Amino acid sequence: MKHLKVTSALCGAVLTLALGAGAVTAQDKVELVYSDTVQETDRRSTILREVFSGCLGEGFEFKPYFGATLFKQGTELTAMQRGNLDMAALAIFDFYNQVPETSILGTAYLFRDYDHMRAVYDGDVLDDLIGKMEEATNIKVLAWPYIGTRHVNIRGDKKVMTPADLEGVKLRMPGGEGWQFVGEALGANPTPLAFTEVYTALQTGAVDGQDNPLPADKQMKFYEVTDQIILTGHLIAANVFSMSKQKWDSMNEEQQAKVQECALEFQKALDANTIEQEAELVEFFRGEGLDVYEPDKKAFRDHVLEVFQNSKFSSDWPDGLLDRINGL
């Protein structure tokens, strides 16, 4: 009987210790609140959960919010700076008002192709600019995942071969001065509109077209309410996968290293998926009845780069950076 009492007491002590250890573990978990404008069913969301969150492991609690349900598109940077959000996939133009020099990375036709883009972001040519971004905005840049090459996608059967053919076309672009200027440089009449509202605007004719990478066109089913995709390839786009400096500084070195590792794993996985999707989707859209064709890319490139270089944006570009990017 005495032995039974001792055994019961020991079991109780072990159970108490186990429960206590569990409570400490739960308490010590790093919570990461993330906001994105893409839908929960988007491939980017799926890869983020599977690769980034999966890589983090038990020491973190990753809480993603999709479809702009937590913060509207374009407001995430401010939310991070105010301490209301930990992480987001930002667009480079989100930084323009605070760091005008970043507009160079939103210049249409800046990158020749995916490999050139990756060489720029993976090398040291942007070290000074990224350092200035981080210092001025209190944001930690973790990775630059490739989300696709943007093309013009419009209603109607008007053939678009040069920027002049886009005159008068109401082209939805994300909000913000930098994004609107891209649409203007392409020759269109840019119209600011949230990503989540684009399908309805195309369906009702409130806008004539939009620009996005092919995977986004499929995910959002823009092919149902448009007639053609012009393969302008004007922006080889990477998001700024980032974290608030406040959250970054709250973690220890081991936790920071883990987040950085997982961010790069996410970048690698999303890059591969995007490239795979882009290789397949032209035929998919043609199968859906869309006219998919290449315009006079030289005419677009020459016109757009001239417009950018003669704009106020180019005056903000860091001295010599364009030449260093072109030289890679």
mmCIF file of C-alpha atoms in Angstrom:
data_model
loop_
_atom_site.group_PDB
_atom_site.id
_atom_site.type_symbol
_atom_site.label_atom_id
_atom_site.label_comp_id
_atom_site.label_asym_id
_atom_site.label_seq_id
_atom_site.Cartn_x
_atom_site.Cartn_y
_atom_site.Cartn_z
ATOM 1 C CA MET A 1 0.000 0.000 0.000
ATOM 2 C CA LYS A 2 2.904 2.320 0.896
ATOM 3 C CA HIS A 3 4.530 1.450 -2.430
ATOM 4 C CA LEU A 4 1.309 2.368 -4.273
ATOM 5 C CA LYS A 5 1.203 5.754 -2.523
ATOM 6 C CA VAL A 6 4.847 6.492 -3.422
ATOM 7 C CA THR A 7 4.262 5.469 -7.031
ATOM 8 C CA SER A 8 1.165 7.648 -7.262
ATOM 9 C CA ALA A 9 3.047 10.581 -5.801
ATOM 10 C CA LEU A 10 5.892 10.139 -8.275
ATOM 11 C CA CYS A 11 3.472 9.896 -11.207
ATOM 12 C CA GLY A 12 1.748 13.059 -10.031
ATOM 13 C CA ALA A 13 5.060 14.885 -9.797
ATOM 14 C CA VAL A 14 6.095 13.740 -13.285
ATOM 15 C CA LEU A 15 2.713 14.813 -14.685
ATOM 16 C CA THR A 16 3.009 18.216 -13.019
ATOM 17 C CA LEU A 17 6.495 18.708 -14.443
ATOM 18 C CA ALA A 18 5.331 17.659 -17.910
ATOM 19 C CA LEU A 19 2.391 20.029 -17.832
ATOM 20 C CA GLY A 20 4.605 22.798 -16.522
ATOM 21 C CA ALA A 21 7.139 22.208 -19.300
ATOM 22 C CA GLY A 22 4.338 22.288 -21.864
ATOM 23 C CA ALA A 23 3.081 25.599 -20.492
ATOM 24 C CA VAL A 24 6.579 27.100 -20.693
ATOM 25 C CA THR A 25 6.976 25.872 -24.264
ATOM 26 C CA ALA A 26 3.682 27.399 -25.312
ATOM 27 C CA GLN A 27 4.531 30.643 -23.542
ATOM 28 C CA ASP A 28 7.958 30.820 -25.173
ATOM 29 C CA LYS A 29 6.642 30.379 -28.710
ATOM 30 C CA VAL A 30 7.279 33.342 -31.004
ATOM 31 C CA GLU A 31 4.008 34.556 -32.501
ATOM 32 C CA LEU A 32 4.284 35.873 -36.067
ATOM 33 C CA VAL A 33 1.219 37.668 -37.449
ATOM 34 C CA TYR A 34 1.315 37.940 -41.247
ATOM 35 C CA SER A 35 -0.934 39.809 -43.695
ATOM 36 C CA ASP A 36 -1.276 39.363 -47.462
ATOM 37 C CA THR A 37 -3.630 40.577 -50.169
ATOM 38 C CA VAL A 38 -3.693 37.253 -52.058
ATOM 39 C CA GLN A 39 -6.465 34.768 -51.354
ATOM 40 C CA GLU A 40 -6.111 31.887 -48.911
ATOM 41 C CA THR A 41 -6.366 29.424 -51.824
ATOM 42 C CA ASP A 42 -3.624 31.161 -53.824
ATOM 43 C CA ARG A 43 -0.532 29.080 -54.546
ATOM 44 C CA ARG A 44 1.584 31.689 -52.754
ATOM 45 C CA SER A 45 -0.502 31.226 -49.609
ATOM 46 C CA THR A 46 -0.223 27.452 -49.826
ATOM 47 C CA ILE A 47 3.561 27.536 -50.284
ATOM 48 C CA LEU A 48 3.895 30.049 -47.475
ATOM 49 C CA ARG A 49 2.051 27.773 -45.064
ATOM 50 C CA GLU A 50 3.711 24.558 -46.204
ATOM 51 C CA VAL A 51 7.284 25.774 -46.621
ATOM 52 C CA PHE A 52 7.799 28.843 -44.447
ATOM 53 C CA SER A 53 5.513 27.903 -41.576
ATOM 54 C CA GLY A 54 6.478 24.242 -41.833
ATOM 55 C CA CYS A 55 10.160 25.144 -41.672
ATOM 56 C CA LEU A 56 9.755 27.291 -38.548
ATOM 57 C CA GLY A 57 8.860 24.328 -36.348
ATOM 58 C CA GLU A 58 7.412 24.194 -32.855
ATOM 59 C CA GLY A 59 9.201 27.270 -31.556
ATOM 60 C CA PHE A 60 6.945 29.587 -33.556
ATOM 61 C CA GLU A 61 3.239 30.215 -33.985
ATOM 62 C CA PHE A 62 2.655 31.554 -37.491
ATOM 63 C CA LYS A 63 -0.686 33.344 -37.937
ATOM 64 C CA PRO A 64 -1.333 34.297 -41.585
ATOM 65 C CA TYR A 65 -4.281 36.400 -42.768
ATOM 66 C CA PHE A 66 -5.071 36.401 -46.479
ATOM 67 C CA GLY A 67 -7.333 38.263 -48.886
ATOM 68 C CA ALA A 68 -6.533 41.637 -47.273
ATOM 69 C CA THR A 69 -8.790 40.630 -44.365
ATOM 70 C CA LEU A 70 -6.444 42.023 -41.719
ATOM 71 C CA PHE A 71 -4.948 45.029 -43.502
ATOM 72 C CA LYS A 72 -5.811 46.519 -46.880
ATOM 73 C CA GLN A 73 -3.331 46.324 -49.745
ATOM 74 C CA GLY A 74 -0.732 49.053 -49.393
ATOM 75 C CA THR A 75 -1.256 49.621 -45.655
ATOM 76 C CA GLU A 76 0.858 46.738 -44.373
ATOM 77 C CA LEU A 77 4.099 48.715 -44.081
ATOM 78 C CA THR A 78 2.491 51.317 -41.834
ATOM 79 C CA ALA A 79 0.905 48.562 -39.732
ATOM 80 C CA MET A 80 4.322 46.963 -39.266
ATOM 81 C CA GLN A 81 5.874 50.281 -38.274
ATOM 82 C CA ARG A 82 3.147 50.887 -35.709
ATOM 83 C CA GLY A 83 3.655 47.480 -34.134
ATOM 84 C CA ASN A 84 0.295 46.140 -35.310
ATOM 85 C CA LEU A 85 1.721 43.580 -37.744
ATOM 86 C CA ASP A 86 4.811 41.373 -37.692
ATOM 87 C CA MET A 87 5.257 40.268 -41.301
ATOM 88 C CA ALA A 88 4.101 40.916 -44.856
ATOM 89 C CA ALA A 89 5.039 40.449 -48.505
ATOM 90 C CA LEU A 90 5.395 44.078 -49.543
ATOM 91 C CA ALA A 91 5.606 45.621 -53.005
ATOM 92 C CA ILE A 92 8.659 47.754 -53.699
ATOM 93 C CA PHE A 93 6.452 50.796 -54.317
ATOM 94 C CA ASP A 94 5.224 50.547 -50.708
ATOM 95 C CA PHE A 95 8.594 52.029 -49.723
ATOM 96 C CA TYR A 96 8.629 54.917 -52.197
ATOM 97 C CA ASN A 97 7.245 57.685 -49.968
ATOM 98 C CA GLN A 98 9.778 56.958 -47.232
ATOM 99 C CA VAL A 99 12.726 55.852 -49.379
ATOM 100 C CA PRO A 100 12.350 57.414 -52.873
ATOM 101 C CA GLU A 101 15.531 55.688 -54.056
ATOM 102 C CA THR A 102 13.680 52.361 -54.080
ATOM 103 C CA SER A 103 11.729 53.448 -57.161
ATOM 104 C CA ILE A 104 14.594 52.113 -59.278
ATOM 105 C CA LEU A 105 13.524 48.566 -58.386
ATOM 106 C CA GLY A 106 10.016 49.277 -59.669
ATOM 107 C CA THR A 107 11.271 50.463 -63.042
ATOM 108 C CA ALA A 108 9.659 48.544 -65.870
ATOM 109 C CA TYR A 109 12.144 46.560 -67.993
ATOM 110 C CA LEU A 110 14.864 46.978 -65.367
ATOM 111 C CA PHE A 111 15.598 43.250 -65.428
ATOM 112 C CA ARG A 112 16.377 41.336 -68.615
ATOM 113 C CA ASP A 113 14.974 38.046 -67.326
ATOM 114 C CA TYR A 114 14.518 35.972 -64.175
ATOM 115 C CA ASP A 115 18.211 35.082 -63.911
ATOM 116 C CA HIS A 116 19.194 38.739 -64.084
ATOM 117 C CA MET A 117 16.652 39.638 -61.417
ATOM 118 C CA ARG A 118 17.876 36.870 -59.135
ATOM 119 C CA ALA A 119 21.516 37.899 -59.648
ATOM 120 C CA VAL A 120 20.648 41.452 -58.574
ATOM 121 C CA TYR A 121 18.759 40.461 -55.433
ATOM 122 C CA ASP A 122 21.149 37.675 -54.426
ATOM 123 C CA GLY A 123 24.328 39.695 -54.952
ATOM 124 C CA ASP A 124 25.734 42.688 -53.105
ATOM 125 C CA VAL A 125 24.810 45.393 -55.600
ATOM 126 C CA LEU A 126 21.761 46.404 -53.523
ATOM 127 C CA ASP A 127 23.408 46.247 -50.099
ATOM 128 C CA ASP A 128 23.503 50.014 -49.597
ATOM 129 C CA LEU A 129 19.939 50.513 -50.807
ATOM 130 C CA ILE A 130 18.545 47.683 -48.673
ATOM 131 C CA GLY A 131 20.427 49.039 -45.684
ATOM 132 C CA LYS A 132 18.825 52.430 -46.229
ATOM 133 C CA MET A 133 15.385 50.809 -46.604
ATOM 134 C CA GLU A 134 15.768 48.953 -43.339
ATOM 135 C CA GLU A 135 17.106 51.932 -41.417
ATOM 136 C CA ALA A 136 14.499 54.399 -42.697
ATOM 137 C CA THR A 137 11.465 52.134 -42.274
ATOM 138 C CA ASN A 138 12.414 49.876 -39.329
ATOM 139 C CA ILE A 139 11.783 46.844 -41.509
ATOM 140 C CA LYS A 140 13.968 43.743 -41.804
ATOM 141 C CA VAL A 141 14.170 42.450 -45.400
ATOM 142 C CA LEU A 142 14.249 38.642 -45.304
ATOM 143 C CA ALA A 143 13.927 37.571 -48.944
ATOM 144 C CA TRP A 144 12.815 38.574 -52.443
ATOM 145 C CA PRO A 145 10.518 35.763 -53.657
ATOM 146 C CA TYR A 146 9.670 35.816 -57.358
ATOM 147 C CA ILE A 147 5.918 36.127 -57.925
ATOM 148 C CA GLY A 148 6.008 36.284 -61.728
ATOM 149 C CA THR A 149 6.434 38.520 -64.743
ATOM 150 C CA ARG A 150 3.647 41.040 -65.253
ATOM 151 C CA HIS A 151 1.819 41.216 -68.598
ATOM 152 C CA VAL A 152 -1.065 43.348 -69.855
ATOM 153 C CA ASN A 153 -4.455 41.584 -69.886
ATOM 154 C CA ILE A 154 -7.424 43.372 -71.489
ATOM 155 C CA ARG A 155 -11.006 43.084 -72.697
ATOM 156 C CA GLY A 156 -11.919 43.397 -76.363
ATOM 157 C CA ASP A 157 -10.148 42.465 -79.566
ATOM 158 C CA LYS A 158 -8.038 45.564 -80.201
ATOM 159 C CA LYS A 159 -4.535 44.417 -81.136
ATOM 160 C CA VAL A 160 -1.829 45.914 -78.922
ATOM 161 C CA MET A 161 1.627 45.905 -80.487
ATOM 162 C CA THR A 162 3.120 49.169 -79.179
ATOM 163 C CA PRO A 163 2.501 51.579 -76.282
ATOM 164 C CA ALA A 164 0.509 53.806 -78.646
ATOM 165 C CA ASP A 165 -2.085 51.042 -78.934
ATOM 166 C CA LEU A 166 -2.834 51.337 -75.204
ATOM 167 C CA GLU A 167 -3.859 54.978 -75.476
ATOM 168 C CA GLY A 168 -7.199 55.479 -73.722
ATOM 169 C CA VAL A 169 -7.213 51.968 -72.227
ATOM 170 C CA LYS A 170 -8.304 52.093 -68.571
ATOM 171 C CA LEU A 171 -5.696 49.809 -67.069
ATOM 172 C CA ARG A 172 -6.109 48.806 -63.453
ATOM 173 C CA MET A 173 -2.914 49.252 -61.486
ATOM 174 C CA PRO A 174 -2.362 48.926 -57.744
ATOM 175 C CA GLY A 175 -2.763 52.121 -55.774
ATOM 176 C CA GLY A 176 0.220 54.395 -55.239
ATOM 177 C CA GLU A 177 2.097 56.892 -57.352
ATOM 178 C CA GLY A 178 4.783 54.460 -58.472
ATOM 179 C CA TRP A 179 2.327 51.835 -59.702
ATOM 180 C CA GLN A 180 0.261 54.448 -61.495
ATOM 181 C CA PHE A 181 3.361 55.700 -63.270
ATOM 182 C CA VAL A 182 4.120 52.195 -64.574
ATOM 183 C CA GLY A 183 0.684 52.129 -66.216
ATOM 184 C CA GLU A 184 1.229 55.586 -67.665
ATOM 185 C CA ALA A 185 4.661 54.629 -69.003
ATOM 186 C CA LEU A 186 3.102 51.627 -70.755
ATOM 187 C CA GLY A 187 0.892 54.099 -72.657
ATOM 188 C CA ALA A 188 -2.374 53.376 -70.830
ATOM 189 C CA ASN A 189 -4.719 55.362 -68.624
ATOM 190 C CA PRO A 190 -3.930 53.882 -65.178
ATOM 191 C CA THR A 191 -6.751 53.394 -62.680
ATOM 192 C CA PRO A 192 -6.017 52.550 -59.005
ATOM 193 C CA LEU A 193 -7.969 49.605 -57.660
ATOM 194 C CA ALA A 194 -7.469 47.005 -54.937
ATOM 195 C CA PHE A 195 -6.484 43.534 -56.118
ATOM 196 C CA THR A 196 -9.592 41.985 -54.576
ATOM 197 C CA GLU A 197 -11.858 44.278 -56.638
ATOM 198 C CA VAL A 198 -10.320 43.702 -60.064
ATOM 199 C CA TYR A 199 -12.505 40.793 -61.240
ATOM 200 C CA THR A 200 -15.741 42.711 -60.724
ATOM 201 C CA ALA A 201 -14.315 45.844 -62.317
ATOM 202 C CA LEU A 202 -13.351 43.866 -65.421
ATOM 203 C CA GLN A 203 -16.694 42.087 -65.478
ATOM 204 C CA THR A 204 -18.664 45.351 -65.373
ATOM 205 C CA GLY A 205 -16.362 47.284 -67.685
ATOM 206 C CA ALA A 206 -15.292 49.747 -65.001
ATOM 207 C CA VAL A 207 -11.767 49.054 -66.255
ATOM 208 C CA ASP A 208 -10.594 47.753 -69.625
ATOM 209 C CA GLY A 209 -7.729 45.665 -68.358
ATOM 210 C CA GLN A 210 -5.172 44.896 -65.706
ATOM 211 C CA ASP A 211 -1.578 43.747 -65.422
ATOM 212 C CA ASN A 212 -0.429 40.772 -63.389
ATOM 213 C CA PRO A 213 1.743 37.667 -63.672
ATOM 214 C CA LEU A 214 0.099 34.708 -65.412
ATOM 215 C CA PRO A 215 -0.310 32.646 -62.210
ATOM 216 C CA ALA A 216 -2.273 35.504 -60.633
ATOM 217 C CA ASP A 217 -4.442 35.787 -63.756
ATOM 218 C CA LYS A 218 -5.359 32.134 -63.382
ATOM 219 C CA GLN A 219 -5.853 32.178 -59.614
ATOM 220 C CA MET A 220 -8.159 35.209 -59.785
ATOM 221 C CA LYS A 221 -9.891 33.875 -62.923
ATOM 222 C CA PHE A 222 -9.353 37.091 -64.852
ATOM 223 C CA TYR A 223 -9.434 34.993 -68.019
ATOM 224 C CA GLU A 224 -13.202 34.646 -67.524
ATOM 225 C CA VAL A 225 -13.754 38.394 -67.985
ATOM 226 C CA THR A 226 -11.000 39.351 -70.468
ATOM 227 C CA ASP A 227 -10.177 38.496 -74.060
ATOM 228 C CA GLN A 228 -6.451 38.757 -74.536
ATOM 229 C CA ILE A 229 -3.076 38.694 -72.812
ATOM 230 C CA ILE A 230 -0.310 40.784 -74.332
ATOM 231 C CA LEU A 231 3.028 39.343 -73.232
ATOM 232 C CA THR A 232 4.664 42.673 -72.492
ATOM 233 C CA GLY A 233 6.825 41.220 -69.700
ATOM 234 C CA HIS A 234 7.300 44.711 -68.327
ATOM 235 C CA LEU A 235 7.958 43.861 -64.680
ATOM 236 C CA ILE A 236 9.845 40.812 -63.444
ATOM 237 C CA ALA A 237 8.349 41.040 -60.009
ATOM 238 C CA ALA A 238 9.632 39.995 -56.600
ATOM 239 C CA ASN A 239 7.944 40.825 -53.320
ATOM 240 C CA VAL A 240 9.798 42.202 -50.306
ATOM 241 C CA PHE A 241 9.233 39.409 -47.798
ATOM 242 C CA SER A 242 9.838 41.276 -44.582
ATOM 243 C CA MET A 243 9.416 41.583 -40.837
ATOM 244 C CA SER A 244 9.050 44.555 -38.524
ATOM 245 C CA LYS A 245 12.355 45.460 -36.882
ATOM 246 C CA GLN A 246 10.544 45.499 -33.556
ATOM 247 C CA LYS A 247 9.625 41.823 -33.912
ATOM 248 C CA TRP A 248 13.055 40.929 -35.324
ATOM 249 C CA ASP A 249 14.867 42.555 -32.408
ATOM 250 C CA SER A 250 12.601 40.779 -29.904
ATOM 251 C CA MET A 251 13.974 37.387 -30.990
ATOM 252 C CA ASN A 252 17.252 35.807 -29.964
ATOM 253 C CA GLU A 253 19.978 34.969 -32.484
ATOM 254 C CA GLU A 254 18.860 31.362 -32.872
ATOM 255 C CA GLN A 255 15.289 32.424 -33.600
ATOM 256 C CA GLN A 256 16.442 35.080 -36.067
ATOM 257 C CA ALA A 257 18.589 32.542 -37.883
ATOM 258 C CA LYS A 258 15.631 30.157 -38.121
ATOM 259 C CA VAL A 259 13.313 32.816 -39.559
ATOM 260 C CA GLN A 260 15.963 33.841 -42.090
ATOM 261 C CA GLU A 261 16.569 30.228 -43.111
ATOM 262 C CA CYS A 262 12.855 29.606 -43.597
ATOM 263 C CA ALA A 263 12.375 32.828 -45.554
ATOM 264 C CA LEU A 264 15.018 31.734 -48.047
ATOM 265 C CA GLU A 265 13.439 28.274 -48.276
ATOM 266 C CA PHE A 266 10.121 29.978 -49.044
ATOM 267 C CA GLN A 267 11.796 32.123 -51.706
ATOM 268 C CA LYS A 268 13.347 29.060 -53.334
ATOM 269 C CA ALA A 269 10.059 27.128 -53.357
ATOM 270 C CA LEU A 270 7.969 30.032 -54.664
ATOM 271 C CA ASP A 271 10.506 30.834 -57.384
ATOM 272 C CA ALA A 272 10.418 27.243 -58.634
ATOM 273 C CA ASN A 273 6.625 27.075 -58.569
ATOM 274 C CA THR A 274 6.252 30.410 -60.367
ATOM 275 C CA ILE A 275 8.647 29.409 -63.137
ATOM 276 C CA GLU A 276 6.848 26.078 -63.554
ATOM 277 C CA GLN A 277 3.435 27.753 -63.719
ATOM 278 C CA GLU A 278 4.534 30.380 -66.219
ATOM 279 C CA ALA A 279 5.844 27.688 -68.558
ATOM 280 C CA GLU A 280 2.419 26.035 -68.674
ATOM 281 C CA LEU A 281 -0.106 28.844 -68.530
ATOM 282 C CA VAL A 282 0.122 30.352 -72.006
ATOM 283 C CA GLU A 283 -1.432 27.227 -73.451
ATOM 284 C CA PHE A 284 -3.983 27.117 -70.645
ATOM 285 C CA PHE A 285 -5.221 30.617 -71.459
ATOM 286 C CA ARG A 286 -5.319 29.865 -75.168
ATOM 287 C CA GLY A 287 -7.389 26.827 -74.332
ATOM 288 C CA GLU A 288 -9.794 29.142 -72.497
ATOM 289 C CA GLY A 289 -10.246 31.135 -75.690
ATOM 290 C CA LEU A 290 -7.920 34.067 -74.983
ATOM 291 C CA ASP A 291 -5.665 35.548 -77.631
ATOM 292 C CA VAL A 292 -2.163 35.372 -76.156
ATOM 293 C CA TYR A 293 0.614 36.988 -78.155
ATOM 294 C CA GLU A 294 3.851 38.948 -78.004
ATOM 295 C CA PRO A 295 3.831 42.627 -78.934
ATOM 296 C CA ASP A 296 6.784 44.618 -80.257
ATOM 297 C CA LYS A 297 8.784 44.304 -77.056
ATOM 298 C CA LYS A 298 11.547 46.586 -78.263
ATOM 299 C CA ALA A 299 8.997 49.336 -78.863
ATOM 300 C CA PHE A 300 7.623 48.856 -75.356
ATOM 301 C CA ARG A 301 11.030 48.622 -73.708
ATOM 302 C CA ASP A 302 12.488 51.659 -75.465
ATOM 303 C CA HIS A 303 9.417 53.798 -74.813
ATOM 304 C CA VAL A 304 8.990 52.804 -71.170
ATOM 305 C CA LEU A 305 12.656 53.220 -70.245
ATOM 306 C CA GLU A 306 12.750 56.651 -71.894
ATOM 307 C CA VAL A 307 9.667 57.728 -69.952
ATOM 308 C CA PHE A 308 11.192 56.507 -66.692
ATOM 309 C CA GLN A 309 14.580 58.105 -67.311
ATOM 310 C CA ASN A 310 12.936 61.454 -68.068
ATOM 311 C CA SER A 311 10.708 61.298 -64.993
ATOM 312 C CA LYS A 312 11.113 62.611 -61.465
ATOM 313 C CA PHE A 313 11.648 59.039 -60.320
ATOM 314 C CA SER A 314 15.044 58.726 -61.996
ATOM 315 C CA SER A 315 16.352 61.743 -60.082
ATOM 316 C CA ASP A 316 16.009 59.676 -56.897
ATOM 317 C CA TRP A 317 17.970 56.682 -58.162
ATOM 318 C CA PRO A 318 21.295 56.112 -56.359
ATOM 319 C CA ASP A 319 24.220 57.304 -58.458
ATOM 320 C CA GLY A 320 25.617 54.577 -60.668
ATOM 321 C CA LEU A 321 23.209 51.869 -59.461
ATOM 322 C CA LEU A 322 21.449 51.492 -62.815
ATOM 323 C CA ASP A 323 24.779 50.895 -64.550
ATOM 324 C CA ARG A 324 25.810 48.350 -61.911
ATOM 325 C CA ILE A 325 22.505 46.506 -62.321
ATOM 326 C CA ASN A 326 22.820 46.553 -66.102
ATOM 327 C CA GLY A 327 26.374 45.256 -65.809
ATOM 328 C CA LEU A 328 25.374 42.041 -64.068
#
